[in-house]
Amino acid sequence: MPPLRRRLRSRGFAAGTVVAALAFSLLSVPGLRTQGRAPEPQDPAQQKRLEWFHQAKYGLFIHWGLYAIPAGEWQGRRIPGIGEWIMNRARIPVREYGQLAGQFNPVKFDAGEWVKLAQDAGMKYIVITSKHHDGFALYQSKVSTYDVVDATPFGRDILKELAEACAKAKMPLGFYYSQAQDWHDPNGAGNDWDFGPDDRKDFDKYLRGKAEPQVRELLTGYGPVALLWFDTPRMMNVGDRARRFTDIVRKLQPDTLIDGRLGVAGDYVTTGDNVIPPDVQNTAWEVPATINHTWGYKSYDHDWKSPGTIIFKLVDIVSKGGNYLLNVGPRADGIIPEPSQYVLRSAGAWLKVNGEAVYGAGPTPFGDELGEPSSKGAKDLRGQPLMLARTEWRVTTKPGKLYVTFFAEPRAPFELPAMTNTVKRAYRLADGAPVDFKVQDGKTVLNVERPIYDPMATVVVVEIDGPAVIRGTR
Ligand code: FHN
């Protein structure tokens, strides 16, 4: 390993993009800390809980609520920022925003269709907003009538229908729950335009009277909950506030995973939104990410990521040991925007053929392919070496196998980084066609066909002796 790279590694911070490096390093900024707090060393029960998560690798995030009705516009004005924050950004009074409930009637909602989309996309779990910061619940709650059954003409319990469809398809289902911010509750965090500053509120009254009972409802009324996805842990670091939620979860459903944004360590680390770390991380982690630039639906955000970009990000994340939780924002009529469906299904078609390189796969044993520090010694905004990402290829692993995924035609001949293992066989994953290879100066050289087989991403499987790569020259 080059000396600079080794130095960076020893700081737990190696090659990658400057943006990713900077953004991931924000996780250590006070205030954002809890977003990425590493769990304690894993106990056996936690390891067991995480087994399905490590297999799954790719999940569907769904942000849906009343904000899908204004879809980014209020009183004829486009409101900047992410769609589900419109109440906050436009300072909409609770009384006015609450009237949206009377218009919420997503007659085209079909839980089975959503689950089918996730399956076609090759996604292995679903996480949906049960209550976002606006305080509105997508299920029937007994502790508040501000929910889809009690306050809308639709009157159907969306989570119940989704839970049933997921159970039928054996699709793990998790619930996002905004534990701290609740702009509808006078004592919830975040709404200072109706209720004044947070430090004058009786926050524990809100936690005990709404958030904790609602989390209990989620864990008792909807079958097995794969994970609880808490978010924005404002004011959660006081006393036992966060711990009270952990206790509820562990008591009611000990197998439910807790994400990294509760306010105490969960079962895995949640990175910042859309932040992919620059290198392999030695803990369970997940990137929540948008397919365009918003989580909740915005009628005028059409900047969808391409299927190729999604596949690159997925393989990049898996090669660093993480999971990809990719979001869609359904419209107010219940339909997931067609362009997102197209992107997800196209990426899913690739996964159908190449999924073996992704599901249950481990991280790269190399790291050379991820990037390198600027040769000019440039520094980023935090004074760290500027990292330049490489995007030509990635490696994922299973015992005895390397999956080398090419996103661009590789240099010919293509050299794998040095390892002492013997290569037994190399072939294309998509069709099993053999790939010629030879060993030259202790390095395996692959002769990858030109033009490249699948220009989106071509996987070559390299079978080695022994379960894992041993770096070094023969
Ligand atoms: O404020 C939320 C935002 O609306 C969205 O839910 C994302 C998803 O990760 N989380 C928060 C911002 O980080």
Short mmCIF file of C-alpha atoms and ligand atoms in Angstrom, two decimals:
data_model
loop_
_atom_site.label_atom_id
_atom_site.label_comp_id
_atom_site.label_asym_id
_atom_site.label_seq_id
_atom_site.Cartn_x
_atom_site.Cartn_y
_atom_site.Cartn_z
CA MET A 1 0.00 0.00 0.00
CA PRO A 2 1.44 3.46 -0.87
CA PRO A 3 2.60 5.34 2.26
CA LEU A 4 0.02 8.12 2.10
CA ARG A 5 -2.76 5.64 1.62
CA ARG A 6 -1.46 3.64 4.58
CA ARG A 7 -1.42 6.79 6.70
CA LEU A 8 -4.98 7.57 5.76
CA ARG A 9 -6.05 4.00 6.42
CA SER A 10 -4.54 4.12 9.87
CA ARG A 11 -6.77 7.12 10.54
CA GLY A 12 -9.69 5.05 9.33
CA PHE A 13 -10.05 7.41 6.41
CA ALA A 14 -8.75 6.27 3.06
CA ALA A 15 -9.34 6.99 -0.61
CA GLY A 16 -12.58 8.28 -2.09
CA THR A 17 -14.14 11.45 -3.38
CA VAL A 18 -13.45 14.70 -1.67
CA VAL A 19 -17.16 15.23 -1.32
CA ALA A 20 -17.76 11.86 0.24
CA ALA A 21 -14.74 12.18 2.46
CA LEU A 22 -15.79 15.60 3.66
CA ALA A 23 -19.39 14.66 4.14
CA PHE A 24 -18.59 11.44 5.97
CA SER A 25 -16.16 13.26 8.20
CA LEU A 26 -19.06 15.55 9.18
CA LEU A 27 -20.33 12.63 11.18
CA SER A 28 -17.80 13.50 13.82
CA VAL A 29 -19.00 17.09 14.07
CA PRO A 30 -20.72 17.65 17.41
CA GLY A 31 -24.46 17.73 16.84
CA LEU A 32 -24.29 15.36 13.88
CA ARG A 33 -22.47 12.75 15.91
CA THR A 34 -25.45 10.60 16.68
CA GLN A 35 -26.20 10.16 12.98
CA GLY A 36 -23.19 7.97 12.53
CA ARG A 37 -22.46 6.76 16.00
CA ALA A 38 -20.83 3.33 15.87
CA PRO A 39 -22.58 0.61 17.81
CA GLU A 40 -20.84 -1.01 20.76
CA PRO A 41 -18.87 -4.12 19.82
CA GLN A 42 -21.49 -6.57 18.68
CA ASP A 43 -23.00 -9.05 21.06
CA PRO A 44 -24.16 -12.39 19.61
CA ALA A 45 -27.83 -11.33 19.74
CA GLN A 46 -27.02 -8.24 17.72
CA GLN A 47 -25.01 -10.23 15.20
CA LYS A 48 -28.00 -12.52 14.78
CA ARG A 49 -30.38 -9.57 14.34
CA LEU A 50 -28.13 -8.19 11.62
CA GLU A 51 -27.86 -11.38 9.59
CA TRP A 52 -30.71 -10.63 7.17
CA PHE A 53 -29.54 -7.02 6.83
CA HIS A 54 -26.06 -8.13 5.68
CA GLN A 55 -27.66 -10.43 3.13
CA ALA A 56 -30.16 -7.86 1.88
CA LYS A 57 -27.83 -4.98 0.90
CA TYR A 58 -30.47 -3.02 -1.03
CA GLY A 59 -33.74 -1.61 0.30
CA LEU A 60 -36.61 0.66 -0.75
CA PHE A 61 -37.20 3.78 1.33
CA ILE A 62 -40.65 5.40 0.97
CA HIS A 63 -41.40 8.95 2.14
CA TRP A 64 -45.14 9.48 1.94
CA GLY A 65 -47.51 11.78 3.74
CA LEU A 66 -49.64 14.91 3.44
CA TYR A 67 -46.70 16.78 1.87
CA ALA A 68 -47.29 14.82 -1.35
CA ILE A 69 -50.37 17.03 -1.93
CA PRO A 70 -48.63 20.42 -2.18
CA ALA A 71 -45.74 18.56 -3.87
CA GLY A 72 -43.29 21.41 -3.33
CA GLU A 73 -45.59 24.39 -3.94
CA TRP A 74 -47.51 26.53 -1.46
CA GLN A 75 -49.94 29.29 -2.42
CA GLY A 76 -48.59 29.33 -5.95
CA ARG A 77 -44.96 29.57 -4.87
CA ARG A 78 -42.28 26.95 -5.29
CA ILE A 79 -40.81 26.32 -1.86
CA PRO A 80 -37.08 25.57 -1.93
CA GLY A 81 -35.74 22.45 -0.24
CA ILE A 82 -36.90 18.89 0.19
CA GLY A 83 -40.61 18.23 -0.35
CA GLU A 84 -41.48 16.76 3.05
CA TRP A 85 -40.12 19.89 4.76
CA ILE A 86 -42.63 22.23 3.08
CA MET A 87 -44.56 22.87 6.31
CA ASN A 88 -41.36 24.04 7.99
CA ARG A 89 -39.83 25.92 5.07
CA ALA A 90 -43.02 27.83 4.28
CA ARG A 91 -43.85 28.30 7.98
CA ILE A 92 -47.32 26.86 7.43
CA PRO A 93 -49.44 27.04 10.59
CA VAL A 94 -50.64 23.71 12.00
CA ARG A 95 -54.26 24.78 11.46
CA GLU A 96 -53.69 25.34 7.72
CA TYR A 97 -51.37 22.40 7.04
CA GLY A 98 -53.72 20.06 8.91
CA GLN A 99 -56.43 20.83 6.36
CA LEU A 100 -54.47 18.82 3.82
CA ALA A 101 -55.69 15.72 5.66
CA GLY A 102 -59.19 16.46 4.36
CA GLN A 103 -57.83 16.18 0.80
CA PHE A 104 -55.73 13.05 1.26
CA ASN A 105 -57.43 10.40 -0.84
CA PRO A 106 -54.87 8.23 -2.64
CA VAL A 107 -57.36 6.02 -4.42
CA LYS A 108 -54.68 4.53 -6.67
CA PHE A 109 -52.65 3.23 -3.72
CA ASP A 110 -52.07 -0.51 -4.06
CA ALA A 111 -49.74 -2.02 -1.48
CA GLY A 112 -49.25 -5.12 -3.61
CA GLU A 113 -48.02 -2.98 -6.51
CA TRP A 114 -45.46 -1.22 -4.31
CA VAL A 115 -44.12 -4.52 -3.01
CA LYS A 116 -44.00 -5.86 -6.57
CA LEU A 117 -41.97 -2.83 -7.61
CA ALA A 118 -39.49 -3.45 -4.81
CA GLN A 119 -39.22 -7.09 -5.89
CA ASP A 120 -38.74 -6.19 -9.56
CA ALA A 121 -36.10 -3.70 -8.48
CA GLY A 122 -34.18 -6.43 -6.66
CA MET A 123 -34.70 -4.68 -3.34
CA LYS A 124 -34.77 -6.89 -0.28
CA TYR A 125 -36.50 -4.74 2.34
CA ILE A 126 -38.84 -1.77 2.56
CA VAL A 127 -38.83 1.12 5.04
CA ILE A 128 -41.79 3.54 5.03
CA THR A 129 -42.47 6.75 6.94
CA SER A 130 -45.00 5.85 9.63
CA LYS A 131 -44.85 9.44 10.92
CA HIS A 132 -42.55 12.10 9.51
CA HIS A 133 -41.68 15.47 11.08
CA ASP A 134 -45.11 16.91 10.19
CA GLY A 135 -46.60 14.62 12.85
CA PHE A 136 -49.14 12.90 10.58
CA ALA A 137 -49.37 9.10 10.95
CA LEU A 138 -49.91 6.78 8.01
CA TYR A 139 -51.71 4.29 10.23
CA GLN A 140 -54.52 4.29 12.78
CA SER A 141 -53.21 5.57 16.06
CA LYS A 142 -55.07 5.57 19.36
CA VAL A 143 -52.98 8.35 20.88
CA SER A 144 -53.66 10.96 18.19
CA THR A 145 -56.43 11.39 15.64
CA TYR A 146 -53.99 13.08 13.26
CA ASP A 147 -53.71 9.95 11.17
CA VAL A 148 -54.80 8.54 7.85
CA VAL A 149 -57.76 6.58 9.21
CA ASP A 150 -59.25 9.21 11.53
CA ALA A 151 -58.53 12.40 9.59
CA THR A 152 -58.79 11.66 5.87
CA PRO A 153 -61.53 10.71 3.41
CA PHE A 154 -59.35 7.74 2.44
CA GLY A 155 -59.83 6.14 5.85
CA ARG A 156 -57.63 3.10 5.18
CA ASP A 157 -54.68 2.02 7.32
CA ILE A 158 -51.81 2.23 4.84
CA LEU A 159 -49.30 0.49 7.07
CA LYS A 160 -51.69 -2.39 7.68
CA GLU A 161 -52.16 -2.93 3.93
CA LEU A 162 -48.44 -2.66 3.28
CA ALA A 163 -47.60 -5.00 6.16
CA GLU A 164 -50.02 -7.59 4.78
CA ALA A 165 -48.61 -7.31 1.26
CA CYS A 166 -45.06 -7.57 2.59
CA ALA A 167 -45.89 -10.60 4.72
CA LYS A 168 -47.39 -12.28 1.66
CA ALA A 169 -44.23 -11.60 -0.37
CA LYS A 170 -41.86 -12.36 2.55
CA MET A 171 -40.48 -8.86 2.20
CA PRO A 172 -39.06 -7.45 5.48
CA LEU A 173 -40.82 -4.19 6.39
CA GLY A 174 -39.45 -1.44 8.60
CA PHE A 175 -40.93 1.81 9.85
CA TYR A 176 -39.36 5.26 9.77
CA TYR A 177 -40.49 7.18 12.86
CA SER A 178 -39.60 10.81 13.58
CA GLN A 179 -39.12 10.52 17.31
CA ALA A 180 -38.05 14.08 18.12
CA GLN A 181 -39.40 16.45 15.49
CA ASP A 182 -43.18 16.68 15.47
CA TRP A 183 -44.41 19.97 14.05
CA HIS A 184 -48.04 19.16 14.92
CA ASP A 185 -47.59 18.55 18.64
CA PRO A 186 -47.19 21.70 20.80
CA ASN A 187 -44.35 20.00 22.70
CA GLY A 188 -42.64 18.20 19.80
CA ALA A 189 -39.35 19.55 18.48
CA GLY A 190 -39.07 21.77 15.45
CA ASN A 191 -42.19 23.92 15.17
CA ASP A 192 -41.22 27.36 16.49
CA TRP A 193 -43.62 29.26 14.21
CA ASP A 194 -46.73 27.96 16.05
CA PHE A 195 -45.36 26.87 19.40
CA GLY A 196 -42.24 28.93 20.16
CA PRO A 197 -38.69 27.76 20.82
CA ASP A 198 -37.98 24.14 21.65
CA ASP A 199 -36.26 24.94 24.94
CA ARG A 200 -39.54 26.23 26.37
CA LYS A 201 -41.46 23.08 25.53
CA ASP A 202 -42.33 20.11 27.71
CA PHE A 203 -40.54 17.73 25.37
CA ASP A 204 -40.89 14.72 27.67
CA LYS A 205 -44.65 15.25 27.72
CA TYR A 206 -44.62 14.82 23.93
CA LEU A 207 -42.27 11.83 24.08
CA ARG A 208 -44.30 10.02 26.73
CA GLY A 209 -47.70 11.09 25.41
CA LYS A 210 -47.24 10.56 21.68
CA ALA A 211 -43.90 9.25 20.40
CA GLU A 212 -43.35 6.36 22.82
CA PRO A 213 -46.96 5.09 22.65
CA GLN A 214 -46.91 5.35 18.86
CA VAL A 215 -43.73 3.30 18.64
CA ARG A 216 -45.45 0.73 20.87
CA GLU A 217 -48.41 0.71 18.47
CA LEU A 218 -46.10 0.10 15.52
CA LEU A 219 -44.48 -2.81 17.29
CA THR A 220 -47.73 -4.45 18.35
CA GLY A 221 -50.16 -3.94 15.46
CA TYR A 222 -48.26 -4.76 12.27
CA GLY A 223 -46.56 -8.13 12.67
CA PRO A 224 -42.79 -8.49 12.73
CA VAL A 225 -41.08 -5.13 12.23
CA ALA A 226 -37.72 -5.62 10.49
CA LEU A 227 -36.33 -2.30 11.64
CA LEU A 228 -37.18 1.03 13.19
CA TRP A 229 -35.66 3.97 11.42
CA PHE A 230 -35.44 6.91 13.82
CA ASP A 231 -34.28 10.30 12.53
CA THR A 232 -32.97 13.76 13.51
CA PRO A 233 -32.31 13.05 17.21
CA ARG A 234 -32.81 16.60 18.49
CA MET A 235 -32.84 16.92 22.28
CA MET A 236 -32.55 13.15 22.60
CA ASN A 237 -29.27 13.19 24.49
CA VAL A 238 -30.88 14.26 27.77
CA GLY A 239 -31.33 11.66 30.52
CA ASP A 240 -32.78 8.36 29.35
CA ARG A 241 -34.84 9.76 26.47
CA ALA A 242 -33.23 7.70 23.72
CA ARG A 243 -32.78 4.66 25.93
CA ARG A 244 -36.54 4.57 26.61
CA PHE A 245 -37.12 3.85 22.91
CA THR A 246 -34.47 1.13 22.84
CA ASP A 247 -36.17 -0.49 25.84
CA ILE A 248 -39.56 -0.43 24.12
CA VAL A 249 -38.15 -2.01 20.98
CA ARG A 250 -36.14 -4.69 22.77
CA LYS A 251 -39.08 -5.59 24.99
CA LEU A 252 -41.73 -5.81 22.28
CA GLN A 253 -39.72 -7.12 19.33
CA PRO A 254 -36.17 -8.10 20.27
CA ASP A 255 -35.30 -8.91 16.65
CA THR A 256 -36.15 -5.45 15.31
CA LEU A 257 -33.09 -3.51 14.17
CA ILE A 258 -32.59 0.08 15.29
CA ASP A 259 -30.90 2.48 12.87
CA GLY A 260 -28.16 4.97 13.81
CA ARG A 261 -30.21 8.13 14.38
CA LEU A 262 -32.05 7.46 17.62
CA GLY A 263 -29.71 9.37 19.89
CA VAL A 264 -27.92 6.35 21.32
CA ALA A 265 -26.06 3.74 19.32
CA GLY A 266 -28.35 1.50 17.33
CA ASP A 267 -27.59 -1.78 15.60
CA TYR A 268 -25.82 -0.12 12.70
CA VAL A 269 -24.42 3.21 11.55
CA THR A 270 -26.54 5.46 9.38
CA THR A 271 -24.41 7.76 7.21
CA GLY A 272 -25.45 11.29 6.35
CA ASP A 273 -28.09 11.54 3.62
CA ASN A 274 -26.59 10.50 0.27
CA VAL A 275 -23.15 10.17 1.86
CA ILE A 276 -21.11 7.18 0.74
CA PRO A 277 -17.93 6.77 2.80
CA PRO A 278 -14.66 6.79 0.90
CA ASP A 279 -13.45 3.39 2.07
CA VAL A 280 -14.42 0.08 3.66
CA GLN A 281 -16.09 0.54 7.06
CA ASN A 282 -15.71 -2.20 9.63
CA THR A 283 -19.18 -2.00 11.07
CA ALA A 284 -22.72 -2.52 9.79
CA TRP A 285 -23.83 0.62 7.97
CA GLU A 286 -26.44 2.00 5.59
CA VAL A 287 -26.70 4.98 3.25
CA PRO A 288 -30.15 6.58 2.96
CA ALA A 289 -30.32 8.16 -0.49
CA THR A 290 -32.61 9.99 -2.88
CA ILE A 291 -33.39 8.93 -6.43
CA ASN A 292 -33.77 12.61 -7.42
CA HIS A 293 -33.19 15.47 -4.91
CA THR A 294 -36.12 15.12 -2.55
CA TRP A 295 -37.56 12.44 -0.28
CA GLY A 296 -41.23 13.45 -0.32
CA TYR A 297 -42.76 13.97 -3.79
CA LYS A 298 -42.07 17.28 -5.58
CA SER A 299 -43.89 17.76 -8.85
CA TYR A 300 -41.00 19.64 -10.46
CA ASP A 301 -38.01 17.55 -9.44
CA HIS A 302 -37.36 15.43 -12.52
CA ASP A 303 -33.64 14.93 -12.02
CA TRP A 304 -33.74 11.15 -11.66
CA LYS A 305 -30.51 9.22 -11.28
CA SER A 306 -29.92 6.81 -14.15
CA PRO A 307 -30.07 3.03 -13.69
CA GLY A 308 -26.30 2.91 -14.33
CA THR A 309 -25.67 5.44 -11.55
CA ILE A 310 -27.84 3.43 -9.16
CA ILE A 311 -25.97 0.22 -9.97
CA PHE A 312 -22.61 1.93 -9.56
CA LYS A 313 -23.62 3.32 -6.17
CA LEU A 314 -25.01 -0.03 -5.04
CA VAL A 315 -21.88 -1.98 -5.98
CA ASP A 316 -19.64 0.79 -4.60
CA ILE A 317 -21.51 0.66 -1.27
CA VAL A 318 -21.45 -3.15 -1.08
CA SER A 319 -17.72 -3.13 -1.90
CA LYS A 320 -17.26 -0.95 1.19
CA GLY A 321 -19.40 -3.20 3.39
CA GLY A 322 -22.64 -1.20 3.47
CA ASN A 323 -26.33 -1.23 2.53
CA TYR A 324 -28.13 1.11 0.12
CA LEU A 325 -31.58 2.36 1.14
CA LEU A 326 -32.90 4.13 -1.94
CA ASN A 327 -35.93 6.38 -1.64
CA VAL A 328 -39.03 7.04 -3.71
CA GLY A 329 -41.67 9.67 -3.00
CA PRO A 330 -45.14 8.51 -4.10
CA ARG A 331 -47.60 11.09 -5.46
CA ALA A 332 -50.73 12.05 -3.55
CA ASP A 333 -52.82 9.68 -5.66
CA GLY A 334 -50.78 6.71 -4.43
CA ILE A 335 -48.69 6.14 -7.55
CA ILE A 336 -44.90 5.99 -7.33
CA PRO A 337 -43.74 8.36 -10.09
CA GLU A 338 -43.31 6.40 -13.32
CA PRO A 339 -39.75 7.62 -13.98
CA SER A 340 -38.63 6.26 -10.59
CA GLN A 341 -40.33 2.98 -11.40
CA TYR A 342 -38.48 2.82 -14.69
CA VAL A 343 -35.10 3.50 -13.07
CA LEU A 344 -35.69 0.95 -10.31
CA ARG A 345 -36.90 -1.76 -12.69
CA SER A 346 -33.98 -1.21 -15.10
CA ALA A 347 -31.49 -1.54 -12.26
CA GLY A 348 -33.48 -4.59 -11.14
CA ALA A 349 -33.02 -6.22 -14.55
CA TRP A 350 -29.24 -5.95 -14.09
CA LEU A 351 -29.50 -7.40 -10.59
CA LYS A 352 -31.52 -10.35 -11.82
CA VAL A 353 -28.48 -11.41 -13.84
CA ASN A 354 -25.69 -10.15 -11.58
CA GLY A 355 -27.22 -10.18 -8.10
CA GLU A 356 -24.79 -12.84 -6.89
CA ALA A 357 -22.12 -10.11 -6.79
CA VAL A 358 -24.29 -8.02 -4.46
CA TYR A 359 -26.57 -9.96 -2.09
CA GLY A 360 -24.70 -11.26 0.92
CA ALA A 361 -21.40 -10.15 -0.62
CA GLY A 362 -18.53 -8.87 1.50
CA PRO A 363 -16.26 -5.86 0.93
CA THR A 364 -13.19 -5.51 -1.27
CA PRO A 365 -9.95 -6.99 0.02
CA PHE A 366 -8.00 -4.39 -1.99
CA GLY A 367 -9.05 -0.73 -1.87
CA ASP A 368 -6.68 0.42 -4.61
CA GLU A 369 -9.64 0.73 -6.96
CA LEU A 370 -11.52 3.20 -4.73
CA GLY A 371 -9.29 6.18 -5.42
CA GLU A 372 -6.17 7.95 -4.38
CA PRO A 373 -4.98 11.20 -2.85
CA SER A 374 -4.29 14.08 -5.22
CA SER A 375 -0.74 13.72 -6.56
CA LYS A 376 -0.34 17.49 -6.19
CA GLY A 377 -0.79 17.21 -2.44
CA ALA A 378 -3.96 19.32 -2.56
CA LYS A 379 -6.00 19.57 0.65
CA ASP A 380 -9.74 19.63 1.10
CA LEU A 381 -11.69 22.22 3.11
CA ARG A 382 -10.86 20.46 6.35
CA GLY A 383 -7.16 20.31 5.61
CA GLN A 384 -7.26 16.60 4.79
CA PRO A 385 -5.55 15.28 1.64
CA LEU A 386 -7.84 15.75 -1.34
CA MET A 387 -9.12 12.35 -2.40
CA LEU A 388 -9.83 11.59 -6.02
CA ALA A 389 -12.33 8.80 -6.54
CA ARG A 390 -11.85 6.13 -9.16
CA THR A 391 -14.97 4.68 -10.66
CA GLU A 392 -13.77 2.16 -13.26
CA TRP A 393 -14.18 -1.02 -11.23
CA ARG A 394 -15.13 -2.43 -7.81
CA VAL A 395 -14.66 -5.74 -6.04
CA THR A 396 -17.10 -7.62 -3.84
CA THR A 397 -16.42 -10.98 -2.27
CA LYS A 398 -17.75 -14.34 -1.13
CA PRO A 399 -15.69 -17.21 0.24
CA GLY A 400 -13.35 -18.34 -2.56
CA LYS A 401 -14.71 -15.78 -5.02
CA LEU A 402 -13.99 -12.24 -6.14
CA TYR A 403 -16.59 -10.37 -8.16
CA VAL A 404 -14.83 -7.75 -10.25
CA THR A 405 -17.43 -5.33 -11.61
CA PHE A 406 -16.31 -3.11 -14.50
CA PHE A 407 -18.19 0.13 -15.07
CA ALA A 408 -15.98 1.14 -17.96
CA GLU A 409 -13.89 -0.81 -20.41
CA PRO A 410 -10.75 -1.73 -18.49
CA ARG A 411 -7.25 -1.16 -19.71
CA ALA A 412 -6.08 -4.22 -21.64
CA PRO A 413 -4.61 -6.28 -20.14
CA PHE A 414 -6.24 -5.67 -16.77
CA GLU A 415 -4.14 -6.41 -13.68
CA LEU A 416 -5.67 -7.35 -10.33
CA PRO A 417 -3.72 -6.05 -7.32
CA ALA A 418 -1.14 -8.56 -6.11
CA MET A 419 -2.34 -11.52 -4.04
CA THR A 420 -0.69 -14.80 -3.13
CA ASN A 421 -3.79 -16.87 -3.90
CA THR A 422 -3.89 -19.01 -7.02
CA VAL A 423 -6.66 -18.20 -9.49
CA LYS A 424 -8.56 -21.32 -10.38
CA ARG A 425 -11.07 -19.99 -12.88
CA ALA A 426 -12.44 -16.72 -14.23
CA TYR A 427 -15.75 -16.23 -16.03
CA ARG A 428 -18.40 -13.66 -16.79
CA LEU A 429 -21.23 -13.77 -14.28
CA ALA A 430 -23.95 -12.91 -16.80
CA ASP A 431 -23.45 -15.90 -19.10
CA GLY A 432 -20.67 -18.00 -17.62
CA ALA A 433 -18.35 -17.33 -20.60
CA PRO A 434 -14.74 -18.07 -19.60
CA VAL A 435 -12.39 -15.11 -19.22
CA ASP A 436 -8.73 -15.77 -20.10
CA PHE A 437 -6.17 -14.94 -17.47
CA LYS A 438 -2.46 -15.36 -16.77
CA VAL A 439 -0.11 -14.61 -13.93
CA GLN A 440 2.55 -12.04 -14.68
CA ASP A 441 5.04 -10.65 -12.15
CA GLY A 442 2.95 -12.19 -9.38
CA LYS A 443 -0.20 -10.43 -10.54
CA THR A 444 -3.30 -11.93 -12.12
CA VAL A 445 -3.98 -10.40 -15.52
CA LEU A 446 -7.49 -10.72 -16.92
CA ASN A 447 -8.18 -10.50 -20.60
CA VAL A 448 -11.61 -8.87 -20.59
CA GLU A 449 -13.45 -8.98 -23.92
CA ARG A 450 -13.78 -5.78 -25.95
CA PRO A 451 -16.09 -4.06 -26.48
CA ILE A 452 -17.24 -4.69 -22.94
CA TYR A 453 -20.14 -7.16 -22.65
CA ASP A 454 -22.56 -4.97 -20.66
CA PRO A 455 -21.61 -1.28 -20.86
CA MET A 456 -23.64 -0.55 -17.70
CA ALA A 457 -21.60 -2.98 -15.60
CA THR A 458 -19.93 -6.30 -16.42
CA VAL A 459 -19.07 -8.71 -13.62
CA VAL A 460 -16.14 -11.12 -13.90
CA VAL A 461 -16.00 -13.84 -11.25
CA VAL A 462 -12.50 -14.82 -10.20
CA GLU A 463 -12.34 -18.07 -8.25
CA ILE A 464 -9.34 -18.36 -5.93
CA ASP A 465 -7.88 -21.01 -3.69
CA GLY A 466 -8.65 -20.40 -0.04
CA PRO A 467 -11.65 -18.51 1.28
CA ALA A 468 -10.17 -14.99 1.22
CA VAL A 469 -7.55 -12.92 -0.58
CA ILE A 470 -4.09 -12.77 0.93
CA ARG A 471 -2.33 -9.62 -0.24
CA GLY A 472 1.28 -9.90 -1.39
CA THR A 473 3.36 -11.28 -4.24
CA ARG A 474 3.95 -14.91 -4.94
O1 FHN B 1 -35.19 15.65 7.90
C1 FHN B 1 -35.14 14.35 7.38
C2 FHN B 1 -35.50 14.30 5.93
O2 FHN B 1 -36.77 14.82 5.73
C3 FHN B 1 -35.47 12.84 5.46
O3 FHN B 1 -36.41 12.08 6.15
C4 FHN B 1 -34.09 12.28 5.69
C5 FHN B 1 -33.91 10.83 5.29
O4 FHN B 1 -32.67 10.39 5.70
N1 FHN B 1 -33.73 12.40 7.10
C6 FHN B 1 -33.79 13.75 7.66
C7 FHN B 1 -32.62 14.56 7.26
O5 FHN B 1 -31.44 13.88 7.43
#
